[in-house]
Coordinates of C-alpha atoms and ligand atoms in Angstrom, one line a residue:
X1 CA -74.0 -60.6 -91.8
X2 CA -76.3 -63.3 -93.0
X3 CA -79.4 -64.1 -91.1
X4 CA -79.8 -67.1 -88.9
X5 CA -80.2 -70.3 -91.0
X6 CA -83.7 -71.7 -91.3
X7 CA -83.6 -75.4 -91.8
X8 CA -86.1 -77.8 -93.5
X9 CA -86.4 -80.1 -90.5
X10 CA -84.0 -80.6 -87.5
X11 CA -84.1 -82.7 -84.4
X12 CA -85.8 -81.2 -81.3
X13 CA -84.7 -82.6 -77.9
X14 CA -86.5 -82.1 -74.7
X15 CA -84.1 -83.4 -71.9
X16 CA -85.5 -86.9 -71.3
X17 CA -83.4 -88.1 -74.2
X18 CA -80.1 -87.3 -72.4
X19 CA -81.4 -88.9 -69.1
X20 CA -82.1 -92.2 -70.8
X21 CA -78.7 -92.1 -72.8
X22 CA -76.9 -91.3 -69.5
X23 CA -78.8 -94.2 -67.9
X24 CA -77.5 -96.5 -70.6
X25 CA -74.0 -95.2 -69.9
X26 CA -74.1 -95.5 -66.1
X27 CA -75.5 -98.9 -66.1
X28 CA -73.0 -100.0 -68.7
X29 CA -75.7 -101.2 -71.2
X30 CA -73.8 -99.6 -74.1
X31 CA -74.9 -102.4 -76.4
X32 CA -77.7 -103.6 -78.7
X33 CA -79.7 -104.9 -75.7
X34 CA -81.1 -103.0 -72.8
X35 CA -84.0 -101.3 -71.1
X36 CA -84.1 -98.4 -73.6
X37 CA -84.6 -100.8 -76.5
X38 CA -87.4 -102.6 -74.7
X39 CA -89.1 -99.4 -73.7
X40 CA -88.7 -97.8 -77.2
X41 CA -90.2 -100.9 -78.8
X42 CA -93.0 -100.9 -76.2
X43 CA -93.8 -97.2 -77.0
X44 CA -93.8 -97.8 -80.7
X45 CA -96.4 -100.6 -80.2
X46 CA -98.4 -98.4 -77.9
X47 CA -98.3 -95.5 -80.4
X48 CA -99.1 -97.5 -83.6
X49 CA -101.4 -100.3 -82.2
X50 CA -98.9 -102.8 -83.7
X51 CA -98.4 -106.0 -81.6
X52 CA -94.8 -106.4 -82.1
X53 CA -91.9 -103.9 -82.7
X54 CA -88.2 -104.7 -83.6
X55 CA -85.7 -101.9 -83.0
X56 CA -83.2 -101.6 -85.9
X57 CA -80.4 -99.5 -87.0
X58 CA -82.4 -97.6 -89.5
X59 CA -85.8 -97.4 -91.4
X60 CA -84.0 -98.8 -94.4
X61 CA -82.9 -101.8 -92.4
X62 CA -86.5 -102.2 -91.4
X63 CA -87.6 -102.1 -95.0
X64 CA -85.0 -104.7 -95.9
X65 CA -86.3 -107.1 -93.1
X66 CA -89.8 -106.4 -94.3
X67 CA -88.9 -107.3 -98.0
X68 CA -87.3 -110.5 -96.8
X69 CA -90.2 -111.4 -94.6
X70 CA -92.5 -110.9 -97.5
X71 CA -90.7 -113.8 -99.2
X72 CA -89.5 -111.8 -102.2
X73 CA -86.9 -113.8 -104.3
X74 CA -84.4 -112.8 -106.9
X75 CA -86.1 -111.6 -110.1
X76 CA -89.5 -111.3 -108.4
X77 CA -91.3 -108.1 -109.4
X78 CA -92.3 -105.8 -106.5
X79 CA -94.8 -102.9 -106.9
X80 CA -93.5 -99.8 -105.2
X81 CA -94.6 -96.2 -104.6
X82 CA -92.8 -94.1 -107.3
X83 CA -92.6 -90.6 -105.8
X84 CA -90.6 -91.3 -102.7
X85 CA -87.0 -91.4 -101.1
X86 CA -84.8 -94.1 -102.7
X87 CA -84.7 -95.9 -99.3
X88 CA -88.2 -97.1 -99.9
X89 CA -87.1 -99.1 -103.0
X90 CA -83.5 -100.0 -102.5
X91 CA -84.1 -102.9 -100.1
X92 CA -86.1 -104.6 -102.9
X93 CA -83.0 -104.5 -104.9
X94 CA -80.8 -105.8 -102.0
X95 CA -82.8 -108.9 -102.5
X96 CA -82.2 -108.9 -106.2
X97 CA -85.8 -108.4 -106.9
X98 CA -87.2 -105.9 -109.5
X99 CA -89.1 -102.7 -108.4
X100 CA -92.0 -101.7 -110.8
X101 CA -93.1 -98.2 -110.1
X102 CA -96.8 -97.2 -109.7
X103 CA -97.7 -93.6 -110.5
X104 CA -99.0 -91.1 -107.9
X105 CA -102.5 -89.8 -107.5
X106 CA -103.0 -86.0 -107.1
X107 CA -105.2 -86.1 -104.0
X108 CA -102.6 -87.3 -101.4
X109 CA -99.5 -87.5 -103.6
X110 CA -99.3 -91.3 -102.8
X111 CA -99.7 -94.5 -104.9
X112 CA -102.6 -94.3 -107.3
X113 CA -105.0 -97.3 -106.6
X114 CA -106.2 -97.1 -110.3
X115 CA -102.7 -97.4 -111.6
X116 CA -102.0 -100.2 -109.2
X117 CA -105.1 -102.2 -110.5
X118 CA -103.7 -101.6 -114.0
X119 CA -100.3 -102.9 -112.9
X120 CA -101.9 -106.2 -111.5
X121 CA -103.5 -106.7 -114.9
X122 CA -100.1 -106.4 -116.5
X123 CA -98.2 -108.4 -114.0
X124 CA -100.7 -110.6 -112.0
X125 CA -97.9 -112.7 -110.6
X126 CA -96.7 -109.9 -108.2
X127 CA -97.2 -110.7 -104.6
X128 CA -95.7 -107.7 -102.7
X129 CA -96.6 -103.9 -102.8
X130 CA -94.6 -101.3 -101.0
X131 CA -96.7 -98.3 -100.0
X132 CA -95.4 -94.9 -98.7
X133 CA -97.3 -92.1 -96.8
X134 CA -95.4 -89.3 -98.3
X135 CA -94.5 -86.2 -96.3
X136 CA -96.7 -87.7 -93.5
X137 CA -100.0 -87.8 -95.5
X138 CA -101.8 -91.1 -95.4
X139 CA -102.2 -92.9 -98.7
X140 CA -105.6 -94.1 -100.0
X141 CA -105.2 -97.3 -98.0
X142 CA -108.7 -98.8 -98.4
X143 CA -108.6 -98.6 -102.1
X144 CA -105.0 -99.9 -102.3
X145 CA -105.7 -102.7 -99.9
X146 CA -108.7 -103.8 -101.9
X147 CA -106.7 -104.1 -105.0
X148 CA -103.9 -105.9 -103.0
X149 CA -106.4 -108.3 -101.5
X150 CA -108.0 -109.1 -104.9
X151 CA -104.6 -110.2 -106.2
X152 CA -103.4 -111.9 -102.9
X153 CA -100.6 -109.4 -102.4
X154 CA -99.0 -108.5 -99.2
X155 CA -98.6 -104.8 -98.2
X156 CA -95.2 -103.4 -96.8
X157 CA -96.1 -100.1 -95.3
X158 CA -93.3 -97.5 -95.4
X159 CA -94.4 -95.1 -92.6
X160 CA -90.9 -93.6 -92.2
X161 CA -92.3 -90.0 -92.7
X162 CA -95.8 -90.5 -91.2
X163 CA -95.4 -91.6 -87.6
X164 CA -98.5 -90.4 -85.7
X165 CA -100.6 -89.9 -88.8
X166 CA -103.9 -91.7 -88.9
X167 CA -106.1 -93.2 -91.7
X168 CA -109.8 -93.8 -90.7
X169 CA -108.8 -93.6 -87.0
X170 CA -106.0 -96.1 -87.4
X171 CA -102.2 -95.3 -87.0
X172 CA -99.9 -95.5 -90.0
X173 CA -97.4 -98.2 -89.2
X174 CA -100.1 -100.6 -88.5
X175 CA -101.9 -100.7 -91.9
X176 CA -99.9 -103.3 -93.8
X177 CA -98.5 -106.8 -92.9
X178 CA -94.9 -105.6 -92.4
X179 CA -94.6 -102.0 -91.5
X180 CA -91.5 -99.7 -91.2
X181 CA -90.8 -96.5 -89.2
X182 CA -87.7 -94.4 -89.1
X183 CA -85.9 -92.3 -86.4
X184 CA -83.6 -90.6 -88.8
X185 CA -82.5 -87.1 -87.7
X186 CA -85.0 -85.1 -89.8
X187 CA -88.1 -87.3 -89.1
X188 CA -91.0 -86.2 -86.8
X189 CA -89.3 -87.8 -83.8
X190 CA -85.7 -89.0 -83.9
X191 CA -83.1 -91.2 -82.3
X192 CA -80.3 -89.4 -84.4
X193 CA -80.8 -92.6 -86.5
X194 CA -82.8 -95.8 -86.0
X195 CA -85.8 -97.5 -87.3
X196 CA -88.3 -100.2 -86.5
X197 CA -90.2 -103.0 -88.0
X198 CA -93.8 -103.3 -86.8
X199 CA -96.1 -106.3 -87.4
X200 CA -98.9 -108.2 -85.7
X201 CA -97.2 -111.5 -86.8
X202 CA -95.2 -112.9 -83.9
X203 CA -93.2 -115.3 -86.0
X204 CA -92.3 -112.5 -88.4
X205 CA -91.1 -110.3 -85.6
X206 CA -89.0 -113.2 -84.1
X207 CA -87.5 -113.8 -87.6
X208 CA -86.6 -110.2 -88.0
X209 CA -85.0 -110.2 -84.5
X210 CA -82.9 -113.2 -85.4
X211 CA -81.8 -112.0 -88.8
X212 CA -80.9 -108.7 -87.4
X213 CA -78.5 -110.2 -84.9
X214 CA -76.5 -112.3 -87.4
X215 CA -79.0 -115.2 -87.5
X216 CA -77.6 -117.1 -84.6
X217 CA -79.3 -120.5 -83.9
X218 CA -80.1 -121.5 -80.4
X219 CA -76.9 -123.5 -79.7
X220 CA -74.0 -123.3 -77.3
X221 CA -71.7 -122.1 -80.1
X222 CA -72.2 -119.7 -83.0
X223 CA -74.3 -121.9 -85.2
X224 CA -75.8 -120.4 -88.4
X225 CA -78.3 -121.7 -90.9
X226 CA -79.1 -118.6 -92.9
X227 CA -77.4 -115.3 -93.7
X228 CA -77.6 -112.8 -91.0
X229 CA -77.3 -108.9 -90.6
X230 CA -75.9 -106.6 -88.0
X231 CA -79.1 -104.4 -87.9
X232 CA -80.1 -104.1 -84.2
X233 CA -80.7 -100.7 -82.7
X234 CA -78.2 -99.5 -80.1
X235 CA -79.5 -99.0 -76.5
X236 CA -78.0 -95.5 -76.6
X237 CA -80.0 -94.5 -79.6
X238 CA -83.1 -96.2 -78.2
X239 CA -82.7 -93.9 -75.2
X240 CA -83.1 -90.9 -77.5
X241 CA -86.1 -92.6 -79.1
X242 CA -87.6 -93.4 -75.7
X243 CA -87.2 -89.8 -74.7
X244 CA -88.9 -88.4 -77.9
X245 CA -92.0 -90.5 -78.0
X246 CA -93.9 -88.6 -75.3
X247 CA -93.3 -85.4 -77.5
X248 CA -94.7 -86.9 -80.8
X249 CA -98.2 -85.3 -80.4
X250 CA -96.5 -81.9 -79.5
X251 CA -94.3 -82.2 -82.6
X252 CA -97.3 -82.9 -84.8
X253 CA -99.2 -80.0 -83.4
X254 CA -96.3 -77.7 -84.2
X255 CA -95.9 -79.1 -87.6
X256 CA -99.6 -78.6 -88.3
X257 CA -99.4 -75.0 -87.1
X258 CA -96.6 -74.5 -89.6
X259 CA -98.6 -76.0 -92.4
X260 CA -101.8 -74.0 -91.6
X261 CA -99.8 -70.7 -91.4
X262 CA -98.3 -71.3 -94.9
X263 CA -101.7 -72.3 -96.2
X264 CA -103.3 -69.0 -94.9
X265 CA -100.3 -66.9 -96.1
X266 CA -100.5 -68.3 -99.6
X267 CA -104.3 -68.3 -99.9
X268 CA -104.2 -65.6 -102.6
X269 CA -101.3 -67.0 -104.6
X270 CA -101.7 -69.4 -107.6
X271 CA -100.5 -72.3 -105.4
X272 CA -101.8 -75.2 -103.3
X273 CA -100.3 -77.0 -100.3
X274 CA -99.6 -80.7 -100.4
X275 CA -103.2 -82.1 -100.3
X276 CA -104.8 -84.6 -97.9
X277 CA -108.1 -86.3 -97.4
X278 CA -109.5 -84.4 -94.4
X279 CA -112.5 -86.6 -94.1
X280 CA -110.6 -89.9 -93.7
X281 CA -107.0 -89.0 -92.6
X282 CA -105.1 -86.8 -90.2
X283 CA -101.4 -86.3 -91.5
X284 CA -98.6 -85.7 -89.2
X285 CA -97.7 -82.6 -91.4
X286 CA -94.0 -83.6 -91.4
X287 CA -93.1 -81.4 -94.3
X288 CA -95.2 -78.6 -95.7
X289 CA -95.0 -78.5 -99.6
X290 CA -96.1 -76.1 -102.2
X291 CA -97.5 -76.9 -105.7
X292 CA -97.5 -74.1 -108.2
X293 CA -100.5 -73.8 -110.5
X294 CA -99.6 -74.7 -114.1
X295 CA -100.5 -71.2 -115.4
X296 CA -98.1 -69.6 -112.8
X297 CA -95.1 -71.7 -113.9
X298 CA -92.3 -70.0 -115.7
X299 CA -90.0 -72.0 -118.0
X300 CA -87.8 -74.3 -116.0
X301 CA -85.3 -76.9 -117.3
X302 CA -83.9 -79.6 -115.2
X303 CA -80.8 -81.5 -116.4
X304 CA -79.3 -84.5 -114.6
X305 CA -77.5 -82.5 -112.1
X306 CA -78.5 -78.8 -112.4
X307 CA -81.6 -76.6 -113.3
X308 CA -82.2 -73.4 -115.0
X309 CA -85.3 -71.1 -115.4
X310 CA -86.5 -68.1 -117.4
X311 CA -88.0 -65.5 -115.3
X312 CA -91.4 -64.2 -116.3
X313 CA -93.5 -61.5 -114.5
X314 CA -96.1 -63.0 -112.2
X315 CA -94.7 -66.5 -112.7
X316 CA -92.2 -68.6 -110.9
X317 CA -90.9 -72.1 -110.5
X318 CA -89.4 -74.4 -107.8
X319 CA -85.9 -73.6 -108.9
X320 CA -86.4 -69.8 -108.6
X321 CA -88.1 -70.3 -105.1
X322 CA -85.4 -72.6 -103.8
X323 CA -82.6 -70.3 -105.1
X324 CA -84.3 -67.3 -103.6
X325 CA -84.6 -69.1 -100.2
X326 CA -80.9 -70.4 -100.4
X327 CA -79.7 -66.8 -101.0
X328 CA -81.3 -65.9 -97.7
X329 CA -79.7 -68.9 -95.8
X330 CA -83.0 -70.8 -95.9
X331 CA -83.2 -74.6 -96.7
X332 CA -86.0 -75.8 -99.0
X333 CA -86.0 -78.9 -101.1
X334 CA -87.4 -80.2 -104.4
X335 CA -90.1 -82.9 -104.1
X336 CA -88.7 -86.4 -104.1
X337 CA -87.6 -87.0 -107.7
X338 CA -89.8 -90.0 -108.8
X339 CA -88.0 -93.3 -108.9
X340 CA -88.9 -94.0 -112.5
X341 CA -87.0 -90.8 -113.5
X342 CA -83.8 -91.9 -111.7
X343 CA -81.0 -93.1 -113.8
X344 CA -80.5 -96.1 -111.6
X345 CA -84.1 -97.3 -112.4
X346 CA -84.3 -96.3 -116.0
X347 CA -84.9 -99.8 -117.1
X348 CA -87.6 -100.6 -114.6
X349 CA -91.3 -100.5 -115.6
X350 CA -93.5 -97.6 -114.7
X351 CA -97.4 -98.0 -114.7
X352 CA -99.6 -95.0 -114.8
X353 CA -103.4 -94.9 -114.7
X354 CA -103.3 -94.1 -118.4
X355 CA -100.4 -94.5 -120.9
X356 CA -98.5 -91.3 -121.2
X357 CA -99.8 -89.9 -118.0
X358 CA -97.1 -89.1 -115.3
X359 CA -98.5 -87.4 -112.2
X360 CA -95.3 -87.8 -110.2
X361 CA -93.3 -86.0 -112.9
X362 CA -95.7 -83.1 -112.9
X363 CA -95.6 -82.8 -109.0
X364 CA -91.8 -83.0 -109.2
X365 CA -91.8 -80.3 -111.8
X366 CA -94.1 -77.9 -110.1
X367 CA -93.6 -78.7 -106.3
X368 CA -91.2 -78.0 -103.5
X369 CA -90.7 -78.6 -99.8
X370 CA -90.7 -75.5 -97.5
X371 CA -88.9 -75.1 -94.2
X372 CA -91.0 -77.1 -91.7
X373 CA -88.6 -77.1 -88.6
X374 CA -90.7 -77.0 -85.5
X375 CA -88.2 -74.6 -83.8
X376 CA -88.8 -72.1 -86.5
X377 CA -90.3 -68.9 -85.0
X378 CA -93.4 -67.0 -86.6
X379 CA -90.9 -64.3 -87.5
X380 CA -88.7 -66.7 -89.3
X381 CA -91.7 -68.3 -91.1
X382 CA -92.7 -64.8 -92.1
X383 CA -89.3 -64.4 -93.8
X384 CA -89.9 -67.6 -95.7
X385 CA -93.4 -66.5 -96.6
X386 CA -92.1 -63.1 -97.9
X387 CA -89.4 -64.5 -100.0
X388 CA -91.9 -67.1 -101.6
X389 CA -94.4 -64.3 -102.3
X390 CA -91.7 -62.2 -103.9
X391 CA -91.1 -64.9 -106.4
X392 CA -94.6 -64.3 -107.8
X393 CA -94.0 -60.7 -108.4
Ligands
PLP401 C1 -86.4 -91.6 -94.1 C2 -87.0 -92.6 -95.0 C3 -86.7 -93.9 -95.1 C4 -85.5 -94.5 -94.6 O1 -85.2 -94.3 -93.2 P1 -83.7 -94.3 -92.6 O2 -84.0 -94.4 -91.1 O3 -83.2 -93.0 -93.0 O4 -83.0 -95.4 -93.2 C5 -87.4 -94.8 -95.9 N1 -88.5 -94.3 -96.5 C6 -88.9 -93.0 -96.6 C7 -90.1 -92.5 -97.3 C8 -88.2 -92.1 -95.8 O5 -88.5 -90.8 -95.8

């Protein structure tokens, strides 16, 4: 018999979610308007400190609205975090603009401010920068913002993975001009799906609301002056989101306990956990990740669709660890494969701090995501730890 599956990250419900969903059903607000949406938006503002929130069908939809609000036009270049989920970048392409990828720094695994400065020297005309807080770890926002301000560029913050994480006391999701969060099933809190656009700009919030409901003009008939989208959040989904918000801090505490436990258990191995700036930021610890020291890496080769490795005593690689976990019914995951390494973006520019440098490719090569499900028991986490340790034998 195979042991019970240990997941990377799954939804954790508490009961209130069902109550609010049921309320939507019983009051017949089975729609994209209703009390749950209003409340979920209010809670998102309260949590992040943003003035306005617009509930949408997904974080990707929120990013699309943010890209449109930032005024990006066809063929404009947009600077984007390179090591991230493709959803950060695809909305730039929906608007026929051209993502340019900025390399990663090793201290938080986010956009490198030095590489960003270099990118502006190469492309001073760029007006929009999309910044991610990867795995719930805040990016070096002050440094990045200083560079953006210098060149008059607007920040779109992709806080899809970092809800509840803070940078210098401020919530992620409130640090850019147009900010996005996600309630996808594996995020720190979830609606099963859903997302929100957050901003302090009332006119921007109103525009996003209009665009996301097919851009109806205020007229007695269906009057349209611009293209619209069906992107609004469902009142049923919003019920789940509404029920989850009160548990955000509980989820973060449990994620942190998992991270700390891994860190202690691997202290004597040639590895580090995904790093953060403990002085200036508090991550939400959405995913615990491991980076294998260079000297402890065995030979690993990754093709377009598969990977191989050559085992060496005392050495391992992400492929071996992930295969060993999978063999025991445990779900791990490689680090997000950097966008500049993706076939779809092979012709897009990539700017590193120094020519030839590629921090993202190195982290992708040596790193992996460990199971970070908050329902994982200490005994289950011990299983994960044992298997990872055995790979270093
Ligand atoms: C999940 C995620 C998104 C997209 O959110 P969806 O709600 O799944 O559309 C965007 N960016 C990052 C970094 C994410 O992890």
